[in-house]
Amino acid sequence: MSTQSQKAYLAGVYHHDPNFDINSDVAKLTKISGFPEWLPEQRMAEEALIDKIRAIFRSHGFCPIETPAVELLSTLLNKGEIDKEVYSIKRYHAKDVDEAEFGLHFDLTVPLARYVAQHFANLSFPFKRYQIQKVWRGERPQKGRFREFYQCDIDIIGRDSLPIACDAEVIDAMNMVVMALGVGKHKVRLNNRKLLLGIYASLGLSEAEAKQVVVAVDKLSKIGKDGVSRELADKGIENEAIGKILELTDIRIIPGEAEYILGQLEVKNRSFEEGKSEILELLGILSDAALAHLEVDLSLARGLDYYTGSILEMVLVNHPEFGSVASGGRYDDLASRFINKKLPGVGVSFGLSRFLDLAFSEKLIATDRKSPSQVLVTVAAEEGRKEANLLADSIRMNGLACEVFYAAPRLGKQIDYASAKGMRYVLFLGEGAQLEVKDLKTKEQVKISDLEGWCRDVLGGLS
Amino acid sequence: MSTQSQKAYLAGVYHHDPNFDINSDVAKLTKISGFPEWLPEQRMAEEALIDKIRAIFRSHGFCPIETPAVELLSTLLNKGEIDKEVYSIKRYHAKDVDEAEFGLHFDLTVPLARYVAQHFANLSFPFKRYQIQKVWRGERPQKGRFREFYQCDIDIIGRDSLPIACDAEVIDAMNMVVMALGVGKHKVRLNNRKLLLGIYASLGLSEAEAKQVVVAVDKLSKIGKDGVSRELADKGIENEAIGKILELTDIRIIPGEAEYILGQLEVKNRSFEEGKSEILELLGILSDAALAHLEVDLSLARGLDYYTGSILEMVLVNHPEFGSVASGGRYDDLASRFINKKLPGVGVSFGLSRFLDLAFSEKLIATDRKSPSQVLVTVAAEEGRKEANLLADSIRMNGLACEVFYAAPRLGKQIDYASAKGMRYVLFLGEGAQLEVKDLKTKEQVKISDLEGWCRDVLGGLS
């Protein structure tokens, strides 16, 4: 777009330009890469999925919280590499150039830690919360990676200590969410940071080296064994240790064999023993629904440095291109930056926007309804509008979404409208309040004598 | 907080500081004025209200959309005074200081106009959408005015033309929302821009002067008649005209008398005639539920310059301090900045955060539940946890939200937890799967032989 046409646009005169072309200029001008925006039929599917996820979280007793999009930059910019992705905000017309002291949150975990510290006196512990919100990251956008996206998080925060039963609870609940996606089999990959660090220590690595190994192994699926090997050699890790580290990443254990196979590793140190005991305790509590999809996967490392115990990822078996749709783990010390208390936690996060983007493009989720309306009430003449509105209100009272046609053209045009928006039923109000309905699916048209009964039947058929 | 303790905080060492005091330092550090954040029990009420509002919007056939928080600054910064309140965003570590080209949306109307233009080819018209999202404004925070807040908008956008029936539809739907708030009587104040501009023209004012009058009259409730009078005099409006303009602001008309009283004004010009005819047509279509609360109020002006027809506000009769809880109107030309099409629209916006803030502080909304859980399953000993989890899953399958106690201390402690979180029922799993329930409200404890039946009874009692 030329500077001149840009100016014309900003001056709001585009509708006077005879060369204006909706298919090129508008789209080019307004699409902001990395900020997904769905069509109504996609947003309908997104809302339905959020409702389903929320219902699962609530059924497990997680309470809702929502934090502002905005945090103090000092809250967001701690250690860790993620700080480079923060968006800062300031008033556009701020006079003080240094005004920027706020940023948009890049995840829901840091805001949770700050929330728990700030509202500590008003919360009941263990504090179980769900949080379904957008987060922002100033990353380079690419397929499946956004700069604005939804996360759906559950976490349990304890005072001083938190039983492994809570690890089981977040995994069980998120396992139900992934089952509810309706996109085929999934796998729960489980590991434990203490177990990993114990193994690395038994290879003679220092604590600092062991942490570097975690970061390198986390990249396995991206850079392969060769890549991990090179990265470890660069850090000065001995070849023999590298060989053993890579061997380890081949180990997958079904729940029933975990005790035996972890025992075979013959590692003897406290970190390993604790990790092993935590995994075994967790496997003893998890629901059969989760265990059926679970394997202990010693290649799972999770890059973030705050994990201290269980770590996990959920992946779709038939859609490896989705990567991990949910992930999380146990952290002992996330809120101590904000409060002089020990508040260990465990949580899992589901990446909704990324999942939906792929599910839409692979047509895994139906998007055939452009409107929530199930019923259109037609209007034969404007004089009948008020009566039609009254009828629509009765239909709404009986639980169906309904609209009245906005004008009174020939009925064929009104039926086309209902059809275009995916409504199934079209109602005609005749003389003496006589009512007929056309079912656009079966093409049948019948009289309705009992409106309440008819609504009940439709509702029953829909549920 | 000193620079030194600030540094200590940022270094994450606060938990080593013996002088750390949760009640002062944490709160001072983290509370960001103007960005409301609710406790879980308040967020439960907010979610319940959003669900209710959404159900009303959907029942009227409005479809959901959601736009990114972020728009191009060129989209946000058009004419109008609101541009000074825009927050711009940029990557914190951006090298290019001029990078800022994005801003946070300050309402949902500009994003809607951009959305309709951008997705024009994929939408069915009239396009009826609801949008429930946060918006951001860099205003000075004060009681009831936030920098981040929820708006709940419905709009109908037509192609080329849009019948007055659509004005009725958005008003009827929003009228149901305000009734559903459960905070007593409300009033719908209705006026029409064409009617007002016609009257001002009949007083000899130019179109530009008439628009200045609209802006001044809009401030009536804030600055009073004297203030409006001074402002009009400053603009060079004659005293006689000012007198008539102020007289006009005293006129309130019940629907049944609108035709007669508007006729009495004896204004003869096209703008007035059109406005009058639009009002009368609208009054002929609106639901009785809306008409019962409605008055034509000639003091209503609405400051925003894009309104071209109906304008309205909804206020709470017993809570004038809430101001207008919902407001909106008809605009003919909002999207023409973005697209070479005539797309008239009509919409109403409900200010959720502002309403909730006042409703919470005046205790108009119950916030007695800290958790969605209705049932706690107790755990007598850790060996019984898996069985307790299975029981909880059955309860969830039967529609109740349920959690299992996270440890196995004495039962009294578990009951205290249920009570603190507002759960009514506590279940005990005894020998041979024998089940008992304690109702914390009635204090009764009984055996459960038929779990499904019991869940159904509880659900029935709750609904």
CSV table of N, CA and C in Angstrom, one decimal, chain B residues 294-405:
chain,number,residue,atom,x,y,z
B,294,LEU,N,-39.6,2.0,29.8
B,294,LEU,CA,-39.0,3.0,28.9
B,294,LEU,C,-39.6,4.4,29.0
B,295,GLU,N,-38.8,5.4,28.9
B,295,GLU,CA,-39.4,6.7,28.6
B,295,GLU,C,-38.5,7.4,27.6
B,296,VAL,N,-39.2,8.2,26.7
B,296,VAL,CA,-38.5,9.0,25.8
B,296,VAL,C,-38.0,10.2,26.6
B,297,ASP,N,-36.7,10.4,26.5
B,297,ASP,CA,-36.0,11.4,27.4
B,297,ASP,C,-35.2,12.4,26.5
B,298,LEU,N,-35.8,13.6,26.4
B,298,LEU,CA,-35.1,14.5,25.5
B,298,LEU,C,-33.8,15.1,26.0
B,299,SER,N,-33.5,14.8,27.3
B,299,SER,CA,-32.2,15.2,27.8
B,299,SER,C,-31.1,14.3,27.5
B,300,LEU,N,-31.4,13.1,26.9
B,300,LEU,CA,-30.4,12.2,26.6
B,300,LEU,C,-29.7,12.6,25.2
B,301,ALA,N,-28.4,12.7,25.3
B,301,ALA,CA,-27.7,13.2,24.0
B,301,ALA,C,-26.6,12.2,23.6
B,302,ARG,N,-26.0,11.5,24.5
B,302,ARG,CA,-24.8,10.6,24.1
B,302,ARG,C,-23.7,11.4,23.4
B,303,GLY,N,-22.6,11.4,24.0
B,303,GLY,CA,-21.5,12.3,23.5
B,303,GLY,C,-20.9,11.8,22.2
B,304,LEU,N,-20.8,10.5,22.0
B,304,LEU,CA,-20.0,10.0,20.8
B,304,LEU,C,-20.7,10.5,19.5
B,305,ASP,N,-19.8,10.9,18.6
B,305,ASP,CA,-20.4,11.6,17.4
B,305,ASP,C,-20.8,10.6,16.3
B,306,TYR,N,-20.6,9.3,16.5
B,306,TYR,CA,-21.0,8.4,15.4
B,306,TYR,C,-22.5,8.0,15.4
B,307,TYR,N,-23.2,8.4,16.5
B,307,TYR,CA,-24.6,8.0,16.5
B,307,TYR,C,-25.4,8.8,15.5
B,308,THR,N,-26.4,8.2,14.8
B,308,THR,CA,-27.1,8.9,13.8
B,308,THR,C,-28.7,8.7,14.0
B,309,GLY,N,-29.1,7.9,14.9
B,309,GLY,CA,-30.6,7.6,15.0
B,309,GLY,C,-30.9,7.4,16.5
B,310,SER,N,-31.5,6.3,16.8
B,310,SER,CA,-31.8,5.9,18.2
B,310,SER,C,-30.6,6.0,19.1
B,311,ILE,N,-30.8,6.6,20.2
B,311,ILE,CA,-29.7,6.6,21.3
B,311,ILE,C,-30.4,6.2,22.6
B,312,LEU,N,-29.8,5.4,23.4
B,312,LEU,CA,-30.4,5.0,24.7
B,312,LEU,C,-29.4,4.7,25.8
B,313,GLU,N,-30.0,4.7,27.0
B,313,GLU,CA,-29.2,4.4,28.2
B,313,GLU,C,-30.1,3.6,29.1
B,314,MET,N,-29.6,2.7,29.9
B,314,MET,CA,-30.4,2.0,30.9
B,314,MET,C,-29.7,2.3,32.2
B,315,VAL,N,-30.6,2.7,33.2
B,315,VAL,CA,-30.1,3.1,34.5
B,315,VAL,C,-30.9,2.4,35.6
B,316,LEU,N,-30.3,2.2,36.7
B,316,LEU,CA,-31.0,1.5,37.8
B,316,LEU,C,-31.7,2.5,38.7
B,317,VAL,N,-33.0,2.4,38.9
B,317,VAL,CA,-33.8,3.4,39.6
B,317,VAL,C,-33.3,3.6,41.0
B,318,ASN,N,-33.0,2.5,41.7
B,318,ASN,CA,-32.6,2.6,43.1
B,318,ASN,C,-31.1,2.8,43.3
B,319,HIS,N,-30.4,2.8,42.2
B,319,HIS,CA,-28.9,3.0,42.3
B,319,HIS,C,-28.4,4.0,41.3
B,320,PRO,N,-28.9,5.3,41.4
B,320,PRO,CA,-28.4,6.3,40.5
B,320,PRO,C,-26.9,6.4,40.4
B,321,GLU,N,-26.3,6.0,41.5
B,321,GLU,CA,-24.8,6.1,41.6
B,321,GLU,C,-24.1,5.2,40.6
B,322,PHE,N,-24.8,4.2,40.1
B,322,PHE,CA,-24.2,3.3,39.1
B,322,PHE,C,-24.1,4.0,37.7
B,323,GLY,N,-24.8,5.1,37.5
B,323,GLY,CA,-24.8,5.8,36.2
B,323,GLY,C,-25.5,4.9,35.2
B,324,SER,N,-25.2,5.0,34.0
B,324,SER,CA,-25.9,4.1,33.0
B,324,SER,C,-25.1,2.8,32.9
B,325,VAL,N,-25.9,1.7,33.2
B,325,VAL,CA,-25.3,0.4,33.2
B,325,VAL,C,-25.1,-0.1,31.8
B,326,ALA,N,-26.0,0.3,30.9
B,326,ALA,CA,-25.9,-0.1,29.5
B,326,ALA,C,-26.3,1.1,28.6
B,327,SER,N,-25.7,1.2,27.4
B,327,SER,CA,-26.0,2.3,26.6
B,327,SER,C,-25.6,2.0,25.1
B,328,GLY,N,-26.1,2.7,24.2
B,328,GLY,CA,-25.8,2.5,22.8
B,328,GLY,C,-26.7,3.3,21.9
B,329,GLY,N,-26.8,2.8,20.7
B,329,GLY,CA,-27.6,3.5,19.7
B,329,GLY,C,-27.3,3.0,18.2
B,330,ARG,N,-27.8,3.8,17.3
B,330,ARG,CA,-27.8,3.5,15.9
B,330,ARG,C,-26.7,4.3,15.3
B,331,TYR,N,-25.9,3.7,14.4
B,331,TYR,CA,-24.8,4.4,13.7
B,331,TYR,C,-24.9,4.0,12.2
B,332,ASP,N,-24.8,4.9,11.3
B,332,ASP,CA,-25.0,4.6,9.9
B,332,ASP,C,-23.7,4.3,9.2
B,333,ASP,N,-22.6,4.6,9.8
B,333,ASP,CA,-21.4,4.7,9.0
B,333,ASP,C,-20.1,4.4,9.7
B,334,LEU,N,-20.1,3.3,10.5
B,334,LEU,CA,-18.9,3.1,11.3
B,334,LEU,C,-17.8,2.4,10.5
B,335,ALA,N,-18.2,1.5,9.6
B,335,ALA,CA,-17.2,0.7,8.9
B,335,ALA,C,-16.7,1.2,7.6
B,336,SER,N,-17.2,2.4,7.2
B,336,SER,CA,-16.8,2.9,5.9
B,336,SER,C,-15.3,3.3,5.9
B,337,ARG,N,-14.7,3.6,7.0
B,337,ARG,CA,-13.3,3.8,7.1
B,337,ARG,C,-12.5,2.6,6.5
B,338,PHE,N,-13.1,1.4,6.7
B,338,PHE,CA,-12.4,0.2,6.4
B,338,PHE,C,-12.9,-0.5,5.1
B,339,ILE,N,-14.0,-0.1,4.6
B,339,ILE,CA,-14.6,-0.9,3.5
B,339,ILE,C,-15.5,0.0,2.7
B,340,ASN,N,-15.5,-0.2,1.4
B,340,ASN,CA,-16.3,0.6,0.5
B,340,ASN,C,-17.7,0.1,0.4
B,341,LYS,N,-18.4,0.0,1.5
B,341,LYS,CA,-19.7,-0.5,1.6
B,341,LYS,C,-20.5,0.4,2.6
B,342,LYS,N,-21.8,0.4,2.4
B,342,LYS,CA,-22.6,1.1,3.5
B,342,LYS,C,-23.1,0.0,4.4
B,343,LEU,N,-22.6,0.1,5.7
B,343,LEU,CA,-23.0,-0.9,6.7
B,343,LEU,C,-23.5,-0.3,7.9
B,344,PRO,N,-24.8,0.1,7.9
B,344,PRO,CA,-25.4,0.7,9.1
B,344,PRO,C,-25.5,-0.3,10.2
B,345,GLY,N,-25.4,0.1,11.5
B,345,GLY,CA,-25.5,-0.8,12.6
B,345,GLY,C,-26.2,-0.2,13.8
B,346,VAL,N,-26.6,-1.0,14.7
B,346,VAL,CA,-27.2,-0.6,16.0
B,346,VAL,C,-26.7,-1.5,17.1
B,347,GLY,N,-26.4,-1.0,18.2
B,347,GLY,CA,-25.8,-1.8,19.3
B,347,GLY,C,-26.0,-1.2,20.6
B,348,VAL,N,-25.8,-2.1,21.6
B,348,VAL,CA,-25.9,-1.7,23.0
B,348,VAL,C,-24.8,-2.4,23.8
B,349,SER,N,-24.2,-1.7,24.7
B,349,SER,CA,-23.0,-2.2,25.5
B,349,SER,C,-23.4,-2.2,27.0
B,350,PHE,N,-23.1,-3.3,27.7
B,350,PHE,CA,-23.3,-3.3,29.1
B,350,PHE,C,-21.9,-3.3,29.8
B,351,GLY,N,-21.8,-2.4,30.7
B,351,GLY,CA,-20.5,-2.3,31.4
B,351,GLY,C,-20.4,-3.2,32.6
B,352,LEU,N,-19.9,-4.4,32.4
B,352,LEU,CA,-19.9,-5.4,33.4
B,352,LEU,C,-19.1,-5.1,34.6
B,353,SER,N,-17.8,-4.7,34.4
B,353,SER,CA,-16.9,-4.6,35.5
B,353,SER,C,-17.3,-3.5,36.5
B,354,ARG,N,-17.7,-2.4,35.8
B,354,ARG,CA,-18.2,-1.2,36.6
B,354,ARG,C,-19.4,-1.6,37.5
B,355,PHE,N,-20.3,-2.3,36.8
B,355,PHE,CA,-21.5,-2.8,37.6
B,355,PHE,C,-21.1,-3.7,38.7
B,356,LEU,N,-20.3,-4.7,38.4
B,356,LEU,CA,-19.9,-5.7,39.5
B,356,LEU,C,-19.2,-5.0,40.6
B,357,ASP,N,-18.3,-4.1,40.3
B,357,ASP,CA,-17.5,-3.4,41.4
B,357,ASP,C,-18.5,-2.7,42.4
B,358,LEU,N,-19.5,-2.0,41.8
B,358,LEU,CA,-20.4,-1.4,42.7
B,358,LEU,C,-21.3,-2.4,43.4
B,359,ALA,N,-21.8,-3.4,42.6
B,359,ALA,CA,-22.6,-4.4,43.2
B,359,ALA,C,-21.9,-5.2,44.4
B,360,PHE,N,-20.6,-5.4,44.2
B,360,PHE,CA,-19.9,-6.1,45.3
B,360,PHE,C,-19.8,-5.2,46.5
B,361,SER,N,-19.4,-3.9,46.2
B,361,SER,CA,-19.2,-3.0,47.4
B,361,SER,C,-20.5,-2.7,48.1
B,362,GLU,N,-21.6,-2.8,47.4
B,362,GLU,CA,-22.9,-2.5,48.0
B,362,GLU,C,-23.6,-3.9,48.4
B,363,LYS,N,-22.9,-5.0,48.3
B,363,LYS,CA,-23.4,-6.3,48.7
B,363,LYS,C,-24.7,-6.6,48.0
B,364,LEU,N,-24.9,-6.3,46.7
B,364,LEU,CA,-26.1,-6.6,46.0
B,364,LEU,C,-26.0,-8.0,45.4
B,365,ILE,N,-24.9,-8.6,45.3
B,365,ILE,CA,-24.7,-9.9,44.7
B,365,ILE,C,-24.0,-10.8,45.7
B,366,ALA,N,-24.6,-12.0,45.8
B,366,ALA,CA,-24.1,-13.0,46.8
B,366,ALA,C,-22.7,-13.5,46.4
B,367,THR,N,-21.8,-13.6,47.3
B,367,THR,CA,-20.4,-14.1,47.0
B,367,THR,C,-20.1,-15.1,48.2
B,368,ASP,N,-20.9,-16.1,48.4
B,368,ASP,CA,-20.7,-16.9,49.6
B,368,ASP,C,-20.0,-18.3,49.2
B,369,ARG,N,-19.8,-18.5,48.0
B,369,ARG,CA,-19.2,-19.8,47.6
B,369,ARG,C,-17.8,-19.6,47.1
B,370,LYS,N,-16.8,-20.2,47.7
B,370,LYS,CA,-15.4,-20.0,47.3
B,370,LYS,C,-15.0,-21.1,46.3
B,371,SER,N,-15.8,-22.0,46.0
B,371,SER,CA,-15.5,-23.1,45.1
B,371,SER,C,-16.7,-23.6,44.4
B,372,PRO,N,-16.6,-24.2,43.2
B,372,PRO,CA,-17.8,-24.7,42.6
B,372,PRO,C,-18.2,-26.1,43.2
B,373,SER,N,-17.3,-26.7,44.0
B,373,SER,CA,-17.6,-28.0,44.6
B,373,SER,C,-18.9,-28.0,45.5
B,374,GLN,N,-19.7,-29.0,45.3
B,374,GLN,CA,-20.9,-29.1,46.1
B,374,GLN,C,-20.7,-30.3,47.1
B,375,VAL,N,-19.8,-31.2,46.8
B,375,VAL,CA,-19.6,-32.4,47.6
B,375,VAL,C,-18.2,-32.6,47.9
B,376,LEU,N,-17.8,-32.9,49.2
B,376,LEU,CA,-16.5,-33.3,49.5
B,376,LEU,C,-16.5,-34.8,49.9
B,377,VAL,N,-15.7,-35.6,49.2
B,377,VAL,CA,-15.5,-37.0,49.6
B,377,VAL,C,-14.3,-37.1,50.6
B,378,THR,N,-14.6,-37.5,51.8
B,378,THR,CA,-13.5,-37.6,52.8
B,378,THR,C,-12.6,-38.8,52.6
B,379,VAL,N,-11.4,-38.8,53.1
B,379,VAL,CA,-10.5,-39.9,53.0
B,379,VAL,C,-10.1,-40.3,54.4
B,380,ALA,N,-10.5,-41.5,54.9
B,380,ALA,CA,-10.2,-41.9,56.3
B,380,ALA,C,-8.7,-42.4,56.4
B,381,ALA,N,-8.2,-43.0,55.3
B,381,ALA,CA,-6.8,-43.4,55.3
B,381,ALA,C,-6.3,-43.4,53.9
B,382,GLU,N,-5.0,-43.2,53.6
B,382,GLU,CA,-4.5,-43.0,52.3
B,382,GLU,C,-4.9,-44.3,51.4
B,383,GLU,N,-4.9,-45.5,52.0
B,383,GLU,CA,-5.2,-46.7,51.2
B,383,GLU,C,-6.6,-46.5,50.5
B,384,GLY,N,-7.5,-45.7,51.1
B,384,GLY,CA,-8.8,-45.6,50.5
B,384,GLY,C,-8.9,-44.5,49.4
B,385,ARG,N,-7.8,-43.9,49.1
B,385,ARG,CA,-7.9,-42.7,48.2
B,385,ARG,C,-8.4,-43.1,46.8
B,386,LYS,N,-7.9,-44.2,46.3
B,386,LYS,CA,-8.3,-44.6,44.9
B,386,LYS,C,-9.8,-44.9,44.8
B,387,GLU,N,-10.3,-45.5,45.9
B,387,GLU,CA,-11.7,-45.8,45.9
B,387,GLU,C,-12.5,-44.5,46.1
B,388,ALA,N,-12.0,-43.6,46.9
B,388,ALA,CA,-12.6,-42.3,47.0
B,388,ALA,C,-12.7,-41.5,45.7
B,389,ASN,N,-11.6,-41.6,44.9
B,389,ASN,CA,-11.5,-41.0,43.6
B,389,ASN,C,-12.6,-41.6,42.7
B,390,LEU,N,-12.7,-42.9,42.7
B,390,LEU,CA,-13.7,-43.5,41.9
B,390,LEU,C,-15.1,-43.0,42.2
B,391,LEU,N,-15.4,-43.0,43.5
B,391,LEU,CA,-16.7,-42.5,44.0
B,391,LEU,C,-16.9,-41.0,43.5
B,392,ALA,N,-15.9,-40.2,43.6
B,392,ALA,CA,-16.0,-38.8,43.1
B,392,ALA,C,-16.3,-38.7,41.6
B,393,ASP,N,-15.7,-39.6,40.9
B,393,ASP,CA,-15.9,-39.6,39.4
B,393,ASP,C,-17.4,-40.0,39.1
B,394,SER,N,-18.0,-41.0,39.9
B,394,SER,CA,-19.4,-41.3,39.7
B,394,SER,C,-20.3,-40.1,40.0
B,395,ILE,N,-19.9,-39.4,41.1
B,395,ILE,CA,-20.7,-38.2,41.5
B,395,ILE,C,-20.6,-37.1,40.4
B,396,ARG,N,-19.4,-36.9,39.8
B,396,ARG,CA,-19.3,-36.0,38.7
B,396,ARG,C,-20.1,-36.4,37.5
B,397,MET,N,-20.1,-37.7,37.2
B,397,MET,CA,-20.9,-38.2,36.1
B,397,MET,C,-22.4,-37.9,36.3
B,398,ASN,N,-22.8,-37.8,37.5
B,398,ASN,CA,-24.2,-37.5,37.8
B,398,ASN,C,-24.4,-36.0,38.0
B,399,GLY,N,-23.5,-35.2,37.5
B,399,GLY,CA,-23.8,-33.8,37.4
B,399,GLY,C,-23.4,-32.9,38.5
B,400,LEU,N,-22.7,-33.5,39.6
B,400,LEU,CA,-22.3,-32.6,40.7
B,400,LEU,C,-20.8,-32.4,40.7
B,401,ALA,N,-20.4,-31.2,41.1
B,401,ALA,CA,-19.0,-30.9,41.2
B,401,ALA,C,-18.6,-31.4,42.6
B,402,CYS,N,-17.4,-32.0,42.6
B,402,CYS,CA,-17.0,-32.8,43.7
B,402,CYS,C,-15.5,-32.9,43.9
B,403,GLU,N,-15.0,-32.9,45.1
B,403,GLU,CA,-13.6,-33.1,45.2
B,403,GLU,C,-13.3,-34.1,46.4
B,404,VAL,N,-12.1,-34.7,46.3
B,404,VAL,CA,-11.7,-35.6,47.3
B,404,VAL,C,-10.7,-34.9,48.2
B,405,PHE,N,-10.8,-35.1,49.5
B,405,PHE,CA,-9.8,-34.4,50.4
B,405,PHE,C,-8.4,-34.8,50.1
